Amino acid sequence: MPELIPAMGTVSVDDKPAAGVTVRFVPKTGTPGNGSSAVTDEKGSFVLNYINGAAGIPPGAYDVTFSKFEMPDGSAVSQDIQPESVGAKQVIPNQYTNVPSGKEANVSAESDFFEFKL
């Protein structure tokens, strides 16, 4: 397993904390590992976890993507269901859902907090 650095941050949409957003750090060429991800809490805060559940992320350069699905009535989608199969819609603007999203992060021991404004 690669060296992992604890990393965290916040996500806001239209200057408001964004709860329930899946944040994925996708490694750029030359960055080891498979990236890390997290889901934001009610304050828009997240703590990254590596794919095996260990806390942190390998140091390196990343593209960052964001995703959040909601049912037509605005309710959350169960974690064990494919969102599209139950009519859920992506509520994050499409420009942020795939690489390249225009959002990037360089993770190091000196740079481990990231603030994303969507």
PDB file of C-alpha atoms in Angstrom:
ATOM      1  CA  MET A   1       0.000   0.000   0.000  1.00  0.00           C
ATOM      2  CA  PRO A   2       1.365   3.466  -0.822  1.00  0.00           C
ATOM      3  CA  GLU A   3       2.151   6.080   1.828  1.00  0.00           C
ATOM      4  CA  LEU A   4      -1.080   7.820   2.869  1.00  0.00           C
ATOM      5  CA  ILE A   5      -1.440  11.431   4.019  1.00  0.00           C
ATOM      6  CA  PRO A   6      -4.506  12.401   6.065  1.00  0.00           C
ATOM      7  CA  ALA A   7      -6.455  14.940   3.984  1.00  0.00           C
ATOM      8  CA  MET A   8      -9.739  16.773   4.367  1.00  0.00           C
ATOM      9  CA  GLY A   9     -11.662  19.745   3.081  1.00  0.00           C
ATOM     10  CA  THR A  10     -14.976  21.387   2.343  1.00  0.00           C
ATOM     11  CA  VAL A  11     -17.371  21.638  -0.590  1.00  0.00           C
ATOM     12  CA  SER A  12     -19.810  24.475  -1.144  1.00  0.00           C
ATOM     13  CA  VAL A  13     -22.325  25.069  -3.917  1.00  0.00           C
ATOM     14  CA  ASP A  14     -23.428  28.650  -4.509  1.00  0.00           C
ATOM     15  CA  ASP A  15     -21.533  29.644  -1.326  1.00  0.00           C
ATOM     16  CA  LYS A  16     -23.535  27.198   0.848  1.00  0.00           C
ATOM     17  CA  PRO A  17     -22.155  24.028   2.481  1.00  0.00           C
ATOM     18  CA  ALA A  18     -22.965  21.025   0.292  1.00  0.00           C
ATOM     19  CA  ALA A  19     -24.047  17.914   2.209  1.00  0.00           C
ATOM     20  CA  GLY A  20     -24.078  14.410   0.725  1.00  0.00           C
ATOM     21  CA  VAL A  21     -21.646  15.153  -2.112  1.00  0.00           C
ATOM     22  CA  THR A  22     -19.291  12.354  -3.148  1.00  0.00           C
ATOM     23  CA  VAL A  23     -15.811  13.802  -3.635  1.00  0.00           C
ATOM     24  CA  ARG A  24     -13.334  11.730  -5.661  1.00  0.00           C
ATOM     25  CA  PHE A  25      -9.633  12.459  -6.023  1.00  0.00           C
ATOM     26  CA  VAL A  26      -8.571  10.816  -9.311  1.00  0.00           C
ATOM     27  CA  PRO A  27      -4.782  10.404  -9.669  1.00  0.00           C
ATOM     28  CA  LYS A  28      -3.081  12.188 -12.543  1.00  0.00           C
ATOM     29  CA  THR A  29      -0.363  10.398 -14.519  1.00  0.00           C
ATOM     30  CA  GLY A  30       2.610   9.685 -12.261  1.00  0.00           C
ATOM     31  CA  THR A  31       0.639   9.752  -8.993  1.00  0.00           C
ATOM     32  CA  PRO A  32       0.635   6.353  -7.255  1.00  0.00           C
ATOM     33  CA  GLY A  33      -2.417   4.498  -6.049  1.00  0.00           C
ATOM     34  CA  ASN A  34      -6.064   4.549  -7.021  1.00  0.00           C
ATOM     35  CA  GLY A  35      -7.145   7.831  -5.491  1.00  0.00           C
ATOM     36  CA  SER A  36      -9.406   8.440  -2.523  1.00  0.00           C
ATOM     37  CA  SER A  37     -12.962   9.525  -1.908  1.00  0.00           C
ATOM     38  CA  ALA A  38     -15.347  10.810   0.742  1.00  0.00           C
ATOM     39  CA  VAL A  39     -18.926  11.996   1.226  1.00  0.00           C
ATOM     40  CA  THR A  40     -19.501  15.452   2.688  1.00  0.00           C
ATOM     41  CA  ASP A  41     -21.359  15.916   5.964  1.00  0.00           C
ATOM     42  CA  GLU A  42     -24.043  18.520   6.705  1.00  0.00           C
ATOM     43  CA  LYS A  43     -21.347  21.233   6.963  1.00  0.00           C
ATOM     44  CA  GLY A  44     -19.888  20.301   3.564  1.00  0.00           C
ATOM     45  CA  SER A  45     -16.804  18.816   5.263  1.00  0.00           C
ATOM     46  CA  PHE A  46     -15.072  15.629   4.152  1.00  0.00           C
ATOM     47  CA  VAL A  47     -12.182  13.372   5.216  1.00  0.00           C
ATOM     48  CA  LEU A  48     -10.615  11.307   2.443  1.00  0.00           C
ATOM     49  CA  ASN A  49     -10.406   7.519   2.612  1.00  0.00           C
ATOM     50  CA  TYR A  50      -8.296   5.275   0.411  1.00  0.00           C
ATOM     51  CA  ILE A  51     -10.037   2.517  -1.544  1.00  0.00           C
ATOM     52  CA  ASN A  52      -9.381  -0.081   1.163  1.00  0.00           C
ATOM     53  CA  GLY A  53     -10.988   2.128   3.818  1.00  0.00           C
ATOM     54  CA  ALA A  54      -7.719   3.415   5.287  1.00  0.00           C
ATOM     55  CA  ALA A  55      -7.726   7.120   6.115  1.00  0.00           C
ATOM     56  CA  GLY A  56      -5.797   9.332   3.728  1.00  0.00           C
ATOM     57  CA  ILE A  57      -4.498   9.609   0.194  1.00  0.00           C
ATOM     58  CA  PRO A  58      -1.105   9.077  -1.483  1.00  0.00           C
ATOM     59  CA  PRO A  59       0.783  12.328  -2.109  1.00  0.00           C
ATOM     60  CA  GLY A  60       0.569  13.604  -5.671  1.00  0.00           C
ATOM     61  CA  ALA A  61      -1.498  15.461  -8.248  1.00  0.00           C
ATOM     62  CA  TYR A  62      -5.228  14.810  -8.639  1.00  0.00           C
ATOM     63  CA  ASP A  63      -8.253  15.774 -10.684  1.00  0.00           C
ATOM     64  CA  VAL A  64     -11.229  16.145  -8.348  1.00  0.00           C
ATOM     65  CA  THR A  65     -14.819  15.231  -9.260  1.00  0.00           C
ATOM     66  CA  PHE A  66     -18.096  15.747  -7.413  1.00  0.00           C
ATOM     67  CA  SER A  67     -21.408  13.891  -7.525  1.00  0.00           C
ATOM     68  CA  LYS A  68     -24.729  13.947  -5.716  1.00  0.00           C
ATOM     69  CA  PHE A  69     -27.931  12.209  -6.743  1.00  0.00           C
ATOM     70  CA  GLU A  70     -31.404  13.027  -5.434  1.00  0.00           C
ATOM     71  CA  MET A  71     -34.822  11.581  -6.050  1.00  0.00           C
ATOM     72  CA  PRO A  72     -37.310  13.812  -7.927  1.00  0.00           C
ATOM     73  CA  ASP A  73     -38.869  14.794  -4.574  1.00  0.00           C
ATOM     74  CA  GLY A  74     -35.455  15.952  -3.265  1.00  0.00           C
ATOM     75  CA  SER A  75     -34.887  12.976  -0.974  1.00  0.00           C
ATOM     76  CA  ALA A  76     -31.594  11.105  -0.733  1.00  0.00           C
ATOM     77  CA  VAL A  77     -30.871   7.929  -2.669  1.00  0.00           C
ATOM     78  CA  SER A  78     -30.075   4.772  -0.697  1.00  0.00           C
ATOM     79  CA  GLN A  79     -26.357   3.885  -0.835  1.00  0.00           C
ATOM     80  CA  ASP A  80     -27.097   0.327  -2.028  1.00  0.00           C
ATOM     81  CA  ILE A  81     -29.042   1.379  -5.166  1.00  0.00           C
ATOM     82  CA  GLN A  82     -27.828   2.534  -8.562  1.00  0.00           C
ATOM     83  CA  PRO A  83     -29.259   6.101  -8.649  1.00  0.00           C
ATOM     84  CA  GLU A  84     -30.242   6.030 -12.310  1.00  0.00           C
ATOM     85  CA  SER A  85     -32.246   2.817 -11.825  1.00  0.00           C
ATOM     86  CA  VAL A  86     -34.708   4.580  -9.499  1.00  0.00           C
ATOM     87  CA  GLY A  87     -35.048   7.853 -11.421  1.00  0.00           C
ATOM     88  CA  ALA A  88     -32.587   9.868  -9.312  1.00  0.00           C
ATOM     89  CA  LYS A  89     -31.000  12.912 -10.931  1.00  0.00           C
ATOM     90  CA  GLN A  90     -27.492  14.361 -10.655  1.00  0.00           C
ATOM     91  CA  VAL A  91     -27.726  17.716  -8.824  1.00  0.00           C
ATOM     92  CA  ILE A  92     -24.089  18.791  -9.222  1.00  0.00           C
ATOM     93  CA  PRO A  93     -23.449  20.731 -12.467  1.00  0.00           C
ATOM     94  CA  ASN A  94     -22.151  18.374 -15.169  1.00  0.00           C
ATOM     95  CA  GLN A  95     -18.867  20.266 -15.552  1.00  0.00           C
ATOM     96  CA  TYR A  96     -17.784  18.973 -12.107  1.00  0.00           C
ATOM     97  CA  THR A  97     -18.857  15.315 -12.383  1.00  0.00           C
ATOM     98  CA  ASN A  98     -16.134  13.957 -14.702  1.00  0.00           C
ATOM     99  CA  VAL A  99     -12.425  14.422 -15.406  1.00  0.00           C
ATOM    100  CA  PRO A 100     -11.438  17.080 -16.280  1.00  0.00           C
ATOM    101  CA  SER A 101     -13.672  18.958 -13.856  1.00  0.00           C
ATOM    102  CA  GLY A 102     -11.549  22.081 -13.649  1.00  0.00           C
ATOM    103  CA  LYS A 103     -10.884  21.278  -9.989  1.00  0.00           C
ATOM    104  CA  GLU A 104      -7.475  19.937  -9.031  1.00  0.00           C
ATOM    105  CA  ALA A 105      -5.500  19.194  -5.882  1.00  0.00           C
ATOM    106  CA  ASN A 106      -1.832  18.663  -5.109  1.00  0.00           C
ATOM    107  CA  VAL A 107      -1.594  16.571  -1.972  1.00  0.00           C
ATOM    108  CA  SER A 108       1.467  16.729   0.263  1.00  0.00           C
ATOM    109  CA  ALA A 109       2.242  16.771   3.974  1.00  0.00           C
ATOM    110  CA  GLU A 110       2.223  20.588   3.715  1.00  0.00           C
ATOM    111  CA  SER A 111      -0.994  20.724   1.662  1.00  0.00           C
ATOM    112  CA  ASP A 112      -3.704  18.528   3.164  1.00  0.00           C
ATOM    113  CA  PHE A 113      -6.794  20.783   3.374  1.00  0.00           C
ATOM    114  CA  PHE A 114      -8.826  21.582   0.261  1.00  0.00           C
ATOM    115  CA  GLU A 115     -11.704  24.016  -0.208  1.00  0.00           C
ATOM    116  CA  PHE A 116     -13.860  23.541  -3.298  1.00  0.00           C
ATOM    117  CA  LYS A 117     -16.424  26.110  -4.396  1.00  0.00           C
ATOM    118  CA  LEU A 118     -18.806  24.881  -7.085  1.00  0.00           C
TER     119      LEU A 118
END
